[in-house]
Each structure stands twice: as structure tokens, then as C-alpha cells.
mmCIF file of C-alpha atoms in Angstrom:
data_model
loop_
_atom_site.group_PDB
_atom_site.id
_atom_site.type_symbol
_atom_site.label_atom_id
_atom_site.label_comp_id
_atom_site.label_asym_id
_atom_site.label_seq_id
_atom_site.Cartn_x
_atom_site.Cartn_y
_atom_site.Cartn_z
ATOM 1 C CA ASP A 1 0.070 -0.004 -0.017
ATOM 2 C CA GLY A 2 1.370 3.413 -0.827
ATOM 3 C CA GLY A 3 1.431 5.920 1.945
ATOM 4 C CA ILE A 4 3.291 8.122 4.588
ATOM 5 C CA THR A 5 5.125 6.460 7.502
ATOM 6 C CA GLN A 6 6.060 8.365 10.559
ATOM 7 C CA SER A 7 8.166 6.833 13.262
ATOM 8 C CA PRO A 8 7.917 6.532 16.362
ATOM 9 C CA LYS A 9 4.372 7.211 17.205
ATOM 10 C CA TYR A 10 5.370 8.459 20.744
ATOM 11 C CA LEU A 11 8.730 9.963 21.554
ATOM 12 C CA PHE A 12 10.131 11.078 25.121
ATOM 13 C CA ARG A 13 13.042 13.247 25.295
ATOM 14 C CA LYS A 14 14.846 15.428 28.169
ATOM 15 C CA GLU A 15 15.328 18.925 27.682
ATOM 16 C CA GLY A 16 18.470 19.967 25.875
ATOM 17 C CA GLN A 17 18.601 16.997 23.570
ATOM 18 C CA ASN A 18 18.079 17.079 19.922
ATOM 19 C CA VAL A 19 15.744 14.551 18.607
ATOM 20 C CA THR A 20 15.147 13.421 14.847
ATOM 21 C CA LEU A 21 11.573 12.461 13.630
ATOM 22 C CA SER A 22 11.408 10.014 10.805
ATOM 23 C CA CYS A 23 8.968 10.512 7.636
ATOM 24 C CA GLU A 24 8.986 8.299 4.753
ATOM 25 C CA GLN A 25 6.748 7.957 1.700
ATOM 26 C CA ASN A 26 6.199 5.681 -1.095
ATOM 27 C CA LEU A 27 3.894 7.616 -3.236
ATOM 28 C CA ASN A 28 6.711 8.902 -5.482
ATOM 29 C CA HIS A 29 5.661 12.513 -4.376
ATOM 30 C CA ASP A 30 8.334 15.237 -5.083
ATOM 31 C CA ALA A 31 7.175 17.690 -2.274
ATOM 32 C CA MET A 32 7.226 16.821 1.245
ATOM 33 C CA TYR A 33 6.112 19.052 4.349
ATOM 34 C CA TRP A 34 6.564 19.101 8.226
ATOM 35 C CA TYR A 35 3.739 20.523 10.422
ATOM 36 C CA ARG A 36 3.330 21.176 13.913
ATOM 37 C CA GLN A 37 -0.011 20.976 15.688
ATOM 38 C CA ASP A 38 -0.937 22.366 18.993
ATOM 39 C CA PRO A 39 -4.435 22.088 20.552
ATOM 40 C CA GLY A 40 -6.535 25.056 19.420
ATOM 41 C CA GLN A 41 -4.051 26.323 16.958
ATOM 42 C CA GLY A 42 -4.522 24.212 13.760
ATOM 43 C CA LEU A 43 -1.496 22.987 11.860
ATOM 44 C CA ARG A 44 1.539 25.275 11.363
ATOM 45 C CA LEU A 45 4.360 24.570 8.500
ATOM 46 C CA ILE A 46 7.658 24.127 9.898
ATOM 47 C CA TYR A 47 9.556 23.355 6.579
ATOM 48 C CA TYR A 48 8.838 21.917 3.191
ATOM 49 C CA SER A 49 10.669 20.665 0.223
ATOM 50 C CA GLN A 50 9.880 20.614 -3.415
ATOM 51 C CA ILE A 51 12.652 18.597 -4.605
ATOM 52 C CA VAL A 52 15.613 16.398 -3.579
ATOM 53 C CA ASN A 53 18.387 18.490 -2.042
ATOM 54 C CA ASP A 54 16.365 21.874 -1.484
ATOM 55 C CA PHE A 55 13.973 22.857 1.191
ATOM 56 C CA GLN A 56 12.469 26.064 2.530
ATOM 57 C CA LYS A 57 11.458 27.506 5.965
ATOM 58 C CA GLY A 58 7.840 27.658 6.802
ATOM 59 C CA ASP A 59 6.236 29.825 9.194
ATOM 60 C CA ILE A 60 7.814 28.431 12.328
ATOM 61 C CA ALA A 61 11.294 27.068 11.324
ATOM 62 C CA GLU A 62 13.273 28.341 14.289
ATOM 63 C CA GLY A 63 14.703 25.685 16.402
ATOM 64 C CA TYR A 64 14.080 22.971 13.693
ATOM 65 C CA SER A 65 16.195 21.397 10.733
ATOM 66 C CA VAL A 66 15.483 19.300 7.967
ATOM 67 C CA SER A 67 17.449 17.450 5.147
ATOM 68 C CA ARG A 68 16.099 15.814 1.859
ATOM 69 C CA GLU A 69 18.809 13.564 0.513
ATOM 70 C CA LYS A 70 16.436 11.173 -0.945
ATOM 71 C CA LYS A 71 12.922 11.631 -2.822
ATOM 72 C CA GLU A 72 11.102 9.358 -0.118
ATOM 73 C CA SER A 73 12.585 10.672 3.075
ATOM 74 C CA PHE A 74 12.330 13.919 4.926
ATOM 75 C CA PRO A 75 13.661 13.774 8.552
ATOM 76 C CA LEU A 76 13.041 16.509 10.963
ATOM 77 C CA THR A 77 15.296 17.511 13.718
ATOM 78 C CA VAL A 78 14.041 19.179 16.785
ATOM 79 C CA THR A 79 16.874 21.033 18.300
ATOM 80 C CA SER A 80 17.527 22.202 21.907
ATOM 81 C CA ALA A 81 17.035 25.697 20.660
ATOM 82 C CA GLN A 82 13.184 25.182 20.067
ATOM 83 C CA LYS A 83 11.801 26.625 23.058
ATOM 84 C CA ASN A 84 8.546 24.612 23.509
ATOM 85 C CA PRO A 85 9.121 21.317 21.587
ATOM 86 C CA THR A 86 6.416 19.265 22.996
ATOM 87 C CA ALA A 87 3.654 18.769 20.386
ATOM 88 C CA PHE A 88 2.072 16.603 17.659
ATOM 89 C CA TYR A 89 4.171 16.457 14.576
ATOM 90 C CA LEU A 90 2.756 15.737 11.121
ATOM 91 C CA CYS A 91 4.547 14.928 7.801
ATOM 92 C CA ALA A 92 2.814 15.356 4.546
ATOM 93 C CA SER A 93 3.537 14.891 0.696
ATOM 94 C CA SER A 94 2.331 15.881 -2.512
ATOM 95 C CA ILE A 95 2.841 15.896 -6.247
ATOM 96 C CA ALA A 96 5.407 18.830 -6.916
ATOM 97 C CA PRO A 97 3.595 21.946 -7.735
ATOM 98 C CA SER A 98 3.806 22.883 -11.427
ATOM 99 C CA GLY A 99 1.279 25.728 -11.795
ATOM 100 C CA VAL A 100 -1.781 23.610 -10.758
ATOM 101 C CA PRO A 101 -3.302 22.962 -7.372
ATOM 102 C CA TYR A 102 -2.664 19.723 -5.530
ATOM 103 C CA GLU A 103 -3.826 17.988 -2.329
ATOM 104 C CA GLN A 104 -1.348 16.864 0.526
ATOM 105 C CA TYR A 105 -1.377 13.553 2.072
ATOM 106 C CA PHE A 106 -0.628 13.137 5.555
ATOM 107 C CA GLY A 107 1.258 10.501 7.832
ATOM 108 C CA PRO A 108 -0.307 9.270 11.196
ATOM 109 C CA GLY A 109 2.023 11.806 13.277
ATOM 110 C CA THR A 110 4.503 11.476 16.013
ATOM 111 C CA ARG A 111 3.630 12.811 19.479
ATOM 112 C CA LEU A 112 6.929 14.297 21.054
ATOM 113 C CA THR A 113 7.051 14.889 24.686
ATOM 114 C CA VAL A 114 10.125 16.952 26.148
ATOM 115 C CA THR A 115 10.532 17.126 29.912
ATOM 116 C CA ALA B 1 -1.921 35.835 1.491
ATOM 117 C CA GLN B 2 -5.035 33.790 1.547
ATOM 118 C CA SER B 3 -6.367 32.576 4.995
ATOM 119 C CA VAL B 4 -9.284 30.512 6.217
ATOM 120 C CA THR B 5 -11.308 30.990 9.472
ATOM 121 C CA GLN B 6 -13.433 28.395 11.173
ATOM 122 C CA PRO B 7 -15.756 30.299 13.436
ATOM 123 C CA ASP B 8 -16.854 27.478 15.542
ATOM 124 C CA ILE B 9 -14.454 25.778 17.892
ATOM 125 C CA HIS B 10 -16.715 23.137 18.930
ATOM 126 C CA ILE B 11 -20.088 21.772 17.695
ATOM 127 C CA THR B 12 -22.382 19.025 19.291
ATOM 128 C CA VAL B 13 -24.729 17.181 17.122
ATOM 129 C CA SER B 14 -27.060 14.310 17.737
ATOM 130 C CA GLU B 15 -26.639 10.977 15.900
ATOM 131 C CA GLY B 16 -28.809 11.103 12.587
ATOM 132 C CA ALA B 17 -28.997 14.891 12.701
ATOM 133 C CA SER B 18 -27.574 17.249 10.025
ATOM 134 C CA LEU B 19 -24.297 18.756 10.347
ATOM 135 C CA GLU B 20 -22.679 22.128 8.827
ATOM 136 C CA LEU B 21 -19.441 23.335 9.691
ATOM 137 C CA ARG B 22 -18.415 26.889 8.542
ATOM 138 C CA CYS B 23 -15.164 27.999 6.973
ATOM 139 C CA ASN B 24 -14.784 31.531 5.481
ATOM 140 C CA TYR B 25 -11.619 32.417 3.297
ATOM 141 C CA SER B 26 -9.873 35.871 2.743
ATOM 142 C CA TYR B 27 -10.374 37.716 -0.333
ATOM 143 C CA GLY B 28 -8.049 36.843 -3.176
ATOM 144 C CA ALA B 29 -8.043 34.990 -6.666
ATOM 145 C CA THR B 30 -9.862 31.901 -7.054
ATOM 146 C CA PRO B 31 -9.123 29.770 -3.845
ATOM 147 C CA TYR B 32 -8.135 26.235 -3.866
ATOM 148 C CA LEU B 33 -9.820 24.825 -0.690
ATOM 149 C CA PHE B 34 -9.887 21.742 1.020
ATOM 150 C CA TRP B 35 -11.529 19.916 4.022
ATOM 151 C CA TYR B 36 -9.599 17.431 6.074
ATOM 152 C CA VAL B 37 -10.646 15.374 9.037
ATOM 153 C CA GLN B 38 -8.565 14.118 11.958
ATOM 154 C CA SER B 39 -9.452 11.503 14.559
ATOM 155 C CA PRO B 40 -7.955 11.688 17.798
ATOM 156 C CA GLY B 41 -4.146 11.095 17.695
ATOM 157 C CA GLN B 42 -4.309 10.350 13.995
ATOM 158 C CA GLY B 43 -2.948 12.154 10.920
ATOM 159 C CA LEU B 44 -5.299 14.155 8.571
ATOM 160 C CA GLN B 45 -7.561 12.495 5.859
ATOM 161 C CA LEU B 46 -8.769 14.464 2.862
ATOM 162 C CA LEU B 47 -12.671 14.744 2.483
ATOM 163 C CA LEU B 48 -12.897 16.779 -0.319
ATOM 164 C CA LYS B 49 -11.351 19.634 -2.380
ATOM 165 C CA TYR B 50 -12.454 22.589 -4.575
ATOM 166 C CA PHE B 51 -10.417 23.657 -7.303
ATOM 167 C CA SER B 52 -12.950 25.202 -9.822
ATOM 168 C CA GLY B 53 -16.193 24.492 -11.566
ATOM 169 C CA ASP B 54 -19.237 23.172 -9.703
ATOM 170 C CA THR B 55 -19.709 25.051 -6.501
ATOM 171 C CA LEU B 56 -21.306 21.936 -4.701
ATOM 172 C CA VAL B 57 -18.488 19.390 -4.364
ATOM 173 C CA GLN B 58 -18.918 15.868 -3.168
ATOM 174 C CA GLY B 59 -16.496 14.072 -0.840
ATOM 175 C CA ILE B 60 -15.849 10.711 1.051
ATOM 176 C CA LYS B 61 -17.968 9.518 3.822
ATOM 177 C CA GLY B 62 -21.131 11.254 2.571
ATOM 178 C CA PHE B 63 -19.813 14.820 3.098
ATOM 179 C CA GLU B 64 -20.185 17.548 0.582
ATOM 180 C CA ALA B 65 -19.298 21.213 0.709
ATOM 181 C CA GLU B 66 -20.562 24.290 -1.233
ATOM 182 C CA PHE B 67 -18.423 27.150 -2.555
ATOM 183 C CA LYS B 68 -20.146 30.583 -2.310
ATOM 184 C CA ARG B 69 -17.871 33.309 -3.645
ATOM 185 C CA SER B 70 -20.469 36.145 -2.754
ATOM 186 C CA GLN B 71 -20.083 35.014 1.037
ATOM 187 C CA SER B 72 -16.413 33.806 0.946
ATOM 188 C CA SER B 73 -17.351 30.627 2.389
ATOM 189 C CA PHE B 74 -16.902 26.970 1.777
ATOM 190 C CA ASN B 75 -19.230 25.229 4.449
ATOM 191 C CA LEU B 76 -19.060 21.578 4.892
ATOM 192 C CA ARG B 77 -22.190 19.528 5.289
ATOM 193 C CA LYS B 78 -23.494 16.106 5.898
ATOM 194 C CA PRO B 79 -27.110 15.260 6.060
ATOM 195 C CA SER B 80 -26.940 12.448 8.591
ATOM 196 C CA VAL B 81 -24.152 12.189 11.116
ATOM 197 C CA HIS B 82 -23.072 8.958 12.459
ATOM 198 C CA TRP B 83 -21.158 8.362 15.697
ATOM 199 C CA SER B 84 -17.984 7.673 13.862
ATOM 200 C CA ASP B 85 -18.199 11.245 12.629
ATOM 201 C CA ALA B 86 -16.928 12.574 15.827
ATOM 202 C CA ALA B 87 -13.434 14.167 15.013
ATOM 203 C CA GLU B 88 -11.898 17.452 14.575
ATOM 204 C CA TYR B 89 -12.266 19.064 11.062
ATOM 205 C CA PHE B 90 -9.968 21.506 9.382
ATOM 206 C CA CYS B 91 -10.480 23.842 6.427
ATOM 207 C CA ALA B 92 -7.505 24.589 4.322
ATOM 208 C CA VAL B 93 -6.383 26.874 1.626
ATOM 209 C CA ILE B 94 -3.474 26.865 -0.825
ATOM 210 C CA ASN B 95 -1.011 29.700 -0.247
ATOM 211 C CA ASP B 96 1.797 29.866 -2.825
ATOM 212 C CA TYR B 97 1.890 26.068 -2.792
ATOM 213 C CA LYS B 98 1.693 25.788 0.895
ATOM 214 C CA LEU B 99 -1.574 24.821 2.777
ATOM 215 C CA SER B 100 -2.867 27.251 5.493
ATOM 216 C CA PHE B 101 -5.096 25.743 7.899
ATOM 217 C CA GLY B 102 -8.003 27.043 9.918
ATOM 218 C CA ALA B 103 -8.019 26.381 13.756
ATOM 219 C CA GLY B 104 -10.461 23.484 13.378
ATOM 220 C CA THR B 105 -13.867 22.756 14.658
ATOM 221 C CA THR B 106 -14.096 19.709 16.960
ATOM 222 C CA VAL B 107 -17.337 17.715 16.426
ATOM 223 C CA THR B 108 -18.960 15.797 19.283
ATOM 224 C CA VAL B 109 -21.871 13.302 18.307
ATOM 225 C CA ARG B 110 -24.288 12.420 21.138
ATOM 226 C CA ALA B 111 -26.376 9.305 21.150
#
């Protein structure tokens, strides 16, 4: 089955540690995205990548980093510089934009708790 | 940049009753609009989308949405709600190839 995999589902870390969240897709999509979800705030875009070896900051990129070395993988690192990292993180992918609209498909999410 | 607003934070509806969730979008060129649903602790599932053409859009799970340019709205409806429809619903608009989401509406279904 084609889809998006995020692992792990739950992640616990101590404050001051970096942590990397995994996102893999087998939909052959060019574009991938990371969102953060907090209660009552909807989803906010952290980073996105429209093609391998290229990515752009979203609305709340501070304290996060990404890489896009392979088409199917877009890992997100939450660094110790992120002031409030506890949240639900969602990865998504879509056909690369080419002047026409498209929909994004989402993974099941990773809940990160930092204490 | 275009944005969407969902005026209702929480709606409670009886099983079998009709449901309407409101979404308003900001002024701009033809908006590309979406409705997603999220069950607790899960990812988002696309219910339907509007790109152009017919203003009444049919989606999955018996949902439909109507695009009204005169009211800048894209409201989601379902004629008869099932207990499994209890979830959070998000309206979204494309902004320069990125999705911008509303804050979401939580739907509770009572027996």
C-alpha cells in the first residue's frame, strides 16, 4: 500500500537533547512537508521541500532543521534551541507543484514530549 | 496571503441529525480549498477539495461542501451524522503552494 510512514508514534526526550523524527513516503511524490500541531492552533508549517536537496523554511522554522537527501525521506530534527518542542508533528507529501493545485497526504503523526 | 477562518471551535450534534461546519476564506484570486478530518491521535484525511467549476463538491464519507464566492465561504455539510463522524475538522487553503489551515472545529456526536 502506498502511503506515508512516521516513526515513532510516541517519543520522549529530556530537555536539551536533539531528536530526529522520521518521515518516509512511497507515493513517488516530489514535495514533502512538516507541520506542528498544538491544541486550538490548527497546523503550522515548519519546513517544506519541493525537490531533493532543496528545502524552504515555513512559518515556524526556528529551532528545527531538515534534510532531503532522498525523494522518499524527509527527516525533521528538533534541536535544543526550540523553546517549546512538546507537540504533535505531522509529515505530508504531494505531487510537486507545477502551476496547478494539488492536495497533501498526511502521515499518522509523532507525538513528542520533552521534559 | 489567503487564509481561512473556522468560526466554531466546538459543535455538538445528535446522531442522525444534519451537520454544517463553517469556513470563511479571505479575499483573493480563485481559492483552492480543502476540508480534512482528524480522529484523535491520528493524521489528517482529505474529505474533499474545490479547485474550480461546480460549486457543490462531493467528498468521501457522505460529506459535501458548497463554495459561495459572494459569501467567501466553503461550508462542509453532512445530511445525517454517524457516531464515527466525531472528530476534528480542518478547512485549508493553498497559499503559494503551501497549505494554510483554520484552527479546526471539534465535532461531538451524542447518542
